[in-house]
């Protein structure tokens, strides 16, 4: 089945606060897009709790899909395939698909609305510690440890273990568990399949082996073992593979689409961002770069950069990288392995640096007066400082200031939640100029840490030669130039930074449509998916390394100091811990 010339592929992206639907043409053009907010419940007595509702999420999806269809007056038959991505949150239902409450207390395990433990939920700290102490081989696939702070944010087994410890056994026994992307394909089709993306990346499913019976029994989840892992899922699919018989009658009616419309196995949202960027060609000097083979993807690191940043790179052979999650086999491409690194606070770090400075009020007033964005005012201020000091670059302006950026712990490549931020070179200065310098310093620190991740990946056996950005940070031209200069690699930016994730989901819908019914394509499935990605990824732009010789030397010296600051912090922490005993 060839790609539809007149129809659309529907991408559905469920983020932390909204559900988005986009109708995408075969060439990657987003014809229409709509979004609806979703609800998150907190606990006033416990800041660690974040809960959602699959019913609320599904209502939002249905409304967004109908809005997108209406925007281009699309008929139900115009949608040829559907793909889903979502946050890696835990959805809990009965075997009949009814929502099971995950809220602590007497209602835990009853039927009710709040049945999603959001990725940001931190309740399972003790369970993560227990897992860390097992020494199980499953830990090899998360950089050697399931870090207590990050497993709460994204991994599912500690959350399931918490539920088993707090829920009445008879209630727990009737539960089935889904990573949220898998719940959405279940809700759409009625099929209990699971995606290898979710299972391998977030559920300790071991590549090539499946569920580790000894590990699950060791941590106290024998009930899942005794039932043959059915509650976790045994029917697993690679990304985009058709799920069941397509849309169910009921789901089709709710969405305003046709029953049987092909639905592709979903992926975690960051992986959808990888799908939507990594195959991009780019324009340079008015010329579009040529298409490349699937094997070139092994040299491209995707960075999905918003509040935090997720780094993804795949390889033909599994590569173990200390402090980096993976390798995850078949997470997206059959027969390929994926490594996942990340920075726990990047966009959030920039915002924190700016908004907590005493001169923030002055900055806001100046931006409003000049009708400019605050980042534009900061850039202009830095250029004024650079000119006044006769400096060649911002790097030279902050040459004697150094910032270690892990205010919220380190995810990669140290995998240490105890790491904290540090600044040296402070002065008795609370002016707008000082704020501008610290803004530049925050950007520089994020770029230096990105180099640390790339160097660690390459030192373990990867060969990253380019950085592919998506997410809100791709708008920050100064940061993109710092990435290129600090990491000494070209940085490729998508045509639309905000569309990459939902575009990746739509690609899964097209792939499912081409496979639907079996035999709908010729050749290797991985090659077919790569062709889909290349055809549906609009050309982007490229930022090439352009630092002068002096800035290169400064960035190199600052990188050495950055690495040294890690060892100093660890040593100091050890000395204080020893003294406090």
PDB file of N, CA and C in Angstrom, residues 220-269:
ATOM      1  N   UNK A 220       9.385  -9.061  45.265  1.00  0.00           N
ATOM      2  CA  UNK A 220       8.086  -9.254  45.894  1.00  0.00           C
ATOM      3  C   UNK A 220       6.894  -9.190  44.971  1.00  0.00           C
ATOM      4  N   UNK A 221       7.099  -9.357  43.670  1.00  0.00           N
ATOM      5  CA  UNK A 221       5.992  -9.343  42.714  1.00  0.00           C
ATOM      6  C   UNK A 221       5.721 -10.756  42.181  1.00  0.00           C
ATOM      7  N   UNK A 222       5.730 -11.733  43.089  1.00  0.00           N
ATOM      8  CA  UNK A 222       5.485 -13.117  42.697  1.00  0.00           C
ATOM      9  C   UNK A 222       4.131 -13.299  42.032  1.00  0.00           C
ATOM     10  N   UNK A 223       3.149 -12.508  42.451  1.00  0.00           N
ATOM     11  CA  UNK A 223       1.808 -12.667  41.892  1.00  0.00           C
ATOM     12  C   UNK A 223       1.812 -12.427  40.388  1.00  0.00           C
ATOM     13  N   UNK A 224       2.667 -11.537  39.905  1.00  0.00           N
ATOM     14  CA  UNK A 224       2.760 -11.299  38.463  1.00  0.00           C
ATOM     15  C   UNK A 224       3.431 -12.468  37.758  1.00  0.00           C
ATOM     16  N   UNK A 225       4.402 -13.062  38.425  1.00  0.00           N
ATOM     17  CA  UNK A 225       5.093 -14.235  37.869  1.00  0.00           C
ATOM     18  C   UNK A 225       4.136 -15.414  37.786  1.00  0.00           C
ATOM     19  N   UNK A 226       3.373 -15.631  38.862  1.00  0.00           N
ATOM     20  CA  UNK A 226       2.453 -16.774  38.925  1.00  0.00           C
ATOM     21  C   UNK A 226       1.386 -16.722  37.842  1.00  0.00           C
ATOM     22  N   UNK A 227       1.044 -15.528  37.411  1.00  0.00           N
ATOM     23  CA  UNK A 227       0.035 -15.374  36.362  1.00  0.00           C
ATOM     24  C   UNK A 227       0.646 -15.252  34.974  1.00  0.00           C
ATOM     25  N   UNK A 228       1.916 -15.661  34.883  1.00  0.00           N
ATOM     26  CA  UNK A 228       2.560 -15.694  33.571  1.00  0.00           C
ATOM     27  C   UNK A 228       2.812 -14.337  32.962  1.00  0.00           C
ATOM     28  N   UNK A 229       2.950 -13.314  33.804  1.00  0.00           N
ATOM     29  CA  UNK A 229       3.248 -11.943  33.376  1.00  0.00           C
ATOM     30  C   UNK A 229       2.133 -11.304  32.553  1.00  0.00           C
ATOM     31  N   UNK A 230       0.941 -11.918  32.541  1.00  0.00           N
ATOM     32  CA  UNK A 230      -0.149 -11.382  31.722  1.00  0.00           C
ATOM     33  C   UNK A 230      -0.515  -9.957  32.109  1.00  0.00           C
ATOM     34  N   UNK A 231      -0.409  -9.619  33.393  1.00  0.00           N
ATOM     35  CA  UNK A 231      -0.774  -8.272  33.829  1.00  0.00           C
ATOM     36  C   UNK A 231       0.197  -7.216  33.310  1.00  0.00           C
ATOM     37  N   UNK A 232       1.407  -7.639  32.947  1.00  0.00           N
ATOM     38  CA  UNK A 232       2.407  -6.735  32.395  1.00  0.00           C
ATOM     39  C   UNK A 232       2.405  -6.741  30.870  1.00  0.00           C
ATOM     40  N   UNK A 233       1.983  -7.862  30.289  1.00  0.00           N
ATOM     41  CA  UNK A 233       1.922  -7.972  28.837  1.00  0.00           C
ATOM     42  C   UNK A 233       2.916  -8.953  28.274  1.00  0.00           C
ATOM     43  N   UNK A 234       2.423  -9.792  27.394  1.00  0.00           N
ATOM     44  CA  UNK A 234       3.273 -10.782  26.722  1.00  0.00           C
ATOM     45  C   UNK A 234       3.267 -10.646  25.206  1.00  0.00           C
ATOM     46  N   UNK A 235       2.246  -9.989  24.668  1.00  0.00           N
ATOM     47  CA  UNK A 235       2.140  -9.794  23.218  1.00  0.00           C
ATOM     48  C   UNK A 235       2.799  -8.459  22.895  1.00  0.00           C
ATOM     49  N   UNK A 236       4.048  -8.498  22.443  1.00  0.00           N
ATOM     50  CA  UNK A 236       4.829  -7.270  22.283  1.00  0.00           C
ATOM     51  C   UNK A 236       5.079  -6.969  20.817  1.00  0.00           C
ATOM     52  N   UNK A 237       5.091  -5.673  20.488  1.00  0.00           N
ATOM     53  CA  UNK A 237       5.243  -5.211  19.111  1.00  0.00           C
ATOM     54  C   UNK A 237       6.307  -4.119  19.037  1.00  0.00           C
ATOM     55  N   UNK A 238       6.957  -4.042  17.898  1.00  0.00           N
ATOM     56  CA  UNK A 238       7.874  -2.933  17.665  1.00  0.00           C
ATOM     57  C   UNK A 238       7.086  -1.709  17.203  1.00  0.00           C
ATOM     58  N   UNK A 239       7.744  -0.580  17.176  1.00  0.00           N
ATOM     59  CA  UNK A 239       7.085   0.701  16.931  1.00  0.00           C
ATOM     60  C   UNK A 239       6.343   0.710  15.596  1.00  0.00           C
ATOM     61  N   UNK A 240       5.088   1.096  15.656  1.00  0.00           N
ATOM     62  CA  UNK A 240       4.284   1.249  14.452  1.00  0.00           C
ATOM     63  C   UNK A 240       3.638  -0.004  13.927  1.00  0.00           C
ATOM     64  N   UNK A 241       4.001  -1.168  14.471  1.00  0.00           N
ATOM     65  CA  UNK A 241       3.372  -2.406  13.997  1.00  0.00           C
ATOM     66  C   UNK A 241       1.874  -2.342  14.263  1.00  0.00           C
ATOM     67  N   UNK A 242       1.028  -2.850  13.341  1.00  0.00           N
ATOM     68  CA  UNK A 242      -0.422  -2.747  13.519  1.00  0.00           C
ATOM     69  C   UNK A 242      -0.886  -3.440  14.793  1.00  0.00           C
ATOM     70  N   UNK A 243      -1.763  -2.775  15.527  1.00  0.00           N
ATOM     71  CA  UNK A 243      -2.320  -3.308  16.766  1.00  0.00           C
ATOM     72  C   UNK A 243      -3.708  -3.866  16.492  1.00  0.00           C
ATOM     73  N   UNK A 244      -3.901  -5.143  16.796  1.00  0.00           N
ATOM     74  CA  UNK A 244      -5.202  -5.776  16.651  1.00  0.00           C
ATOM     75  C   UNK A 244      -5.760  -5.622  15.253  1.00  0.00           C
ATOM     76  N   UNK A 245      -7.041  -5.331  15.182  1.00  0.00           N
ATOM     77  CA  UNK A 245      -7.723  -5.135  13.899  1.00  0.00           C
ATOM     78  C   UNK A 245      -7.993  -3.666  13.631  1.00  0.00           C
ATOM     79  N   UNK A 246      -7.221  -2.793  14.266  1.00  0.00           N
ATOM     80  CA  UNK A 246      -7.426  -1.367  14.085  1.00  0.00           C
ATOM     81  C   UNK A 246      -8.459  -0.836  15.056  1.00  0.00           C
ATOM     82  N   UNK A 247      -8.963   0.360  14.784  1.00  0.00           N
ATOM     83  CA  UNK A 247      -9.907   1.008  15.694  1.00  0.00           C
ATOM     84  C   UNK A 247     -11.124   0.134  15.950  1.00  0.00           C
ATOM     85  N   UNK A 248     -11.494   0.031  17.212  1.00  0.00           N
ATOM     86  CA  UNK A 248     -12.712  -0.693  17.574  1.00  0.00           C
ATOM     87  C   UNK A 248     -13.934   0.137  17.197  1.00  0.00           C
ATOM     88  N   UNK A 249     -15.092  -0.491  17.184  1.00  0.00           N
ATOM     89  CA  UNK A 249     -16.334   0.209  16.854  1.00  0.00           C
ATOM     90  C   UNK A 249     -16.565   1.373  17.818  1.00  0.00           C
ATOM     91  N   UNK A 250     -16.400   1.110  19.108  1.00  0.00           N
ATOM     92  CA  UNK A 250     -16.689   2.145  20.101  1.00  0.00           C
ATOM     93  C   UNK A 250     -15.698   3.297  20.028  1.00  0.00           C
ATOM     94  N   UNK A 251     -14.400   2.980  19.882  1.00  0.00           N
ATOM     95  CA  UNK A 251     -13.394   4.034  19.801  1.00  0.00           C
ATOM     96  C   UNK A 251     -13.577   4.865  18.539  1.00  0.00           C
ATOM     97  N   UNK A 252     -13.913   4.211  17.437  1.00  0.00           N
ATOM     98  CA  UNK A 252     -14.128   4.928  16.182  1.00  0.00           C
ATOM     99  C   UNK A 252     -15.276   5.921  16.316  1.00  0.00           C
ATOM    100  N   UNK A 253     -16.344   5.513  16.974  1.00  0.00           N
ATOM    101  CA  UNK A 253     -17.486   6.407  17.161  1.00  0.00           C
ATOM    102  C   UNK A 253     -17.088   7.603  18.026  1.00  0.00           C
ATOM    103  N   UNK A 254     -16.309   7.364  19.071  1.00  0.00           N
ATOM    104  CA  UNK A 254     -15.894   8.447  19.960  1.00  0.00           C
ATOM    105  C   UNK A 254     -14.965   9.440  19.264  1.00  0.00           C
ATOM    106  N   UNK A 255     -14.092   8.923  18.400  1.00  0.00           N
ATOM    107  CA  UNK A 255     -13.112   9.768  17.722  1.00  0.00           C
ATOM    108  C   UNK A 255     -13.656  10.419  16.460  1.00  0.00           C
ATOM    109  N   UNK A 256     -14.773   9.899  15.937  1.00  0.00           N
ATOM    110  CA  UNK A 256     -15.304  10.398  14.676  1.00  0.00           C
ATOM    111  C   UNK A 256     -14.573   9.833  13.481  1.00  0.00           C
ATOM    112  N   UNK A 257     -14.092   8.597  13.603  1.00  0.00           N
ATOM    113  CA  UNK A 257     -13.330   7.940  12.547  1.00  0.00           C
ATOM    114  C   UNK A 257     -13.982   6.615  12.172  1.00  0.00           C
ATOM    115  N   UNK A 258     -13.356   5.889  11.257  1.00  0.00           N
ATOM    116  CA  UNK A 258     -13.918   4.630  10.786  1.00  0.00           C
ATOM    117  C   UNK A 258     -13.386   3.445  11.587  1.00  0.00           C
ATOM    118  N   UNK A 259     -14.235   2.488  11.936  1.00  0.00           N
ATOM    119  CA  UNK A 259     -13.745   1.248  12.548  1.00  0.00           C
ATOM    120  C   UNK A 259     -12.746   0.566  11.617  1.00  0.00           C
ATOM    121  N   UNK A 260     -11.741  -0.045  12.217  1.00  0.00           N
ATOM    122  CA  UNK A 260     -10.741  -0.747  11.424  1.00  0.00           C
ATOM    123  C   UNK A 260      -9.613   0.124  10.927  1.00  0.00           C
ATOM    124  N   UNK A 261      -9.666   1.441  11.159  1.00  0.00           N
ATOM    125  CA  UNK A 261      -8.550   2.297  10.768  1.00  0.00           C
ATOM    126  C   UNK A 261      -7.281   1.798  11.453  1.00  0.00           C
ATOM    127  N   UNK A 262      -6.209   1.555  10.695  1.00  0.00           N
ATOM    128  CA  UNK A 262      -4.991   0.980  11.302  1.00  0.00           C
ATOM    129  C   UNK A 262      -4.437   1.849  12.429  1.00  0.00           C
ATOM    130  N   UNK A 263      -4.024   1.178  13.508  1.00  0.00           N
ATOM    131  CA  UNK A 263      -3.409   1.830  14.656  1.00  0.00           C
ATOM    132  C   UNK A 263      -2.026   1.222  14.867  1.00  0.00           C
ATOM    133  N   UNK A 264      -0.997   2.066  14.935  1.00  0.00           N
ATOM    134  CA  UNK A 264       0.361   1.573  15.130  1.00  0.00           C
ATOM    135  C   UNK A 264       0.715   1.457  16.596  1.00  0.00           C
ATOM    136  N   UNK A 265       1.522   0.476  16.929  1.00  0.00           N
ATOM    137  CA  UNK A 265       2.026   0.361  18.301  1.00  0.00           C
ATOM    138  C   UNK A 265       2.753   1.640  18.676  1.00  0.00           C
ATOM    139  N   UNK A 266       2.499   2.138  19.888  1.00  0.00           N
ATOM    140  CA  UNK A 266       2.968   3.462  20.272  1.00  0.00           C
ATOM    141  C   UNK A 266       4.384   3.496  20.813  1.00  0.00           C
ATOM    142  N   UNK A 267       4.821   4.704  21.129  1.00  0.00           N
ATOM    143  CA  UNK A 267       6.141   4.923  21.723  1.00  0.00           C
ATOM    144  C   UNK A 267       6.033   5.985  22.804  1.00  0.00           C
ATOM    145  N   UNK A 268       7.044   6.050  23.667  1.00  0.00           N
ATOM    146  CA  UNK A 268       7.158   7.106  24.664  1.00  0.00           C
ATOM    147  C   UNK A 268       7.401   8.431  23.943  1.00  0.00           C
ATOM    148  N   UNK A 269       6.930   9.531  24.522  1.00  0.00           N
ATOM    149  CA  UNK A 269       6.949  10.811  23.812  1.00  0.00           C
ATOM    150  C   UNK A 269       8.337  11.230  23.329  1.00  0.00           C
TER     151      UNK A 269
END
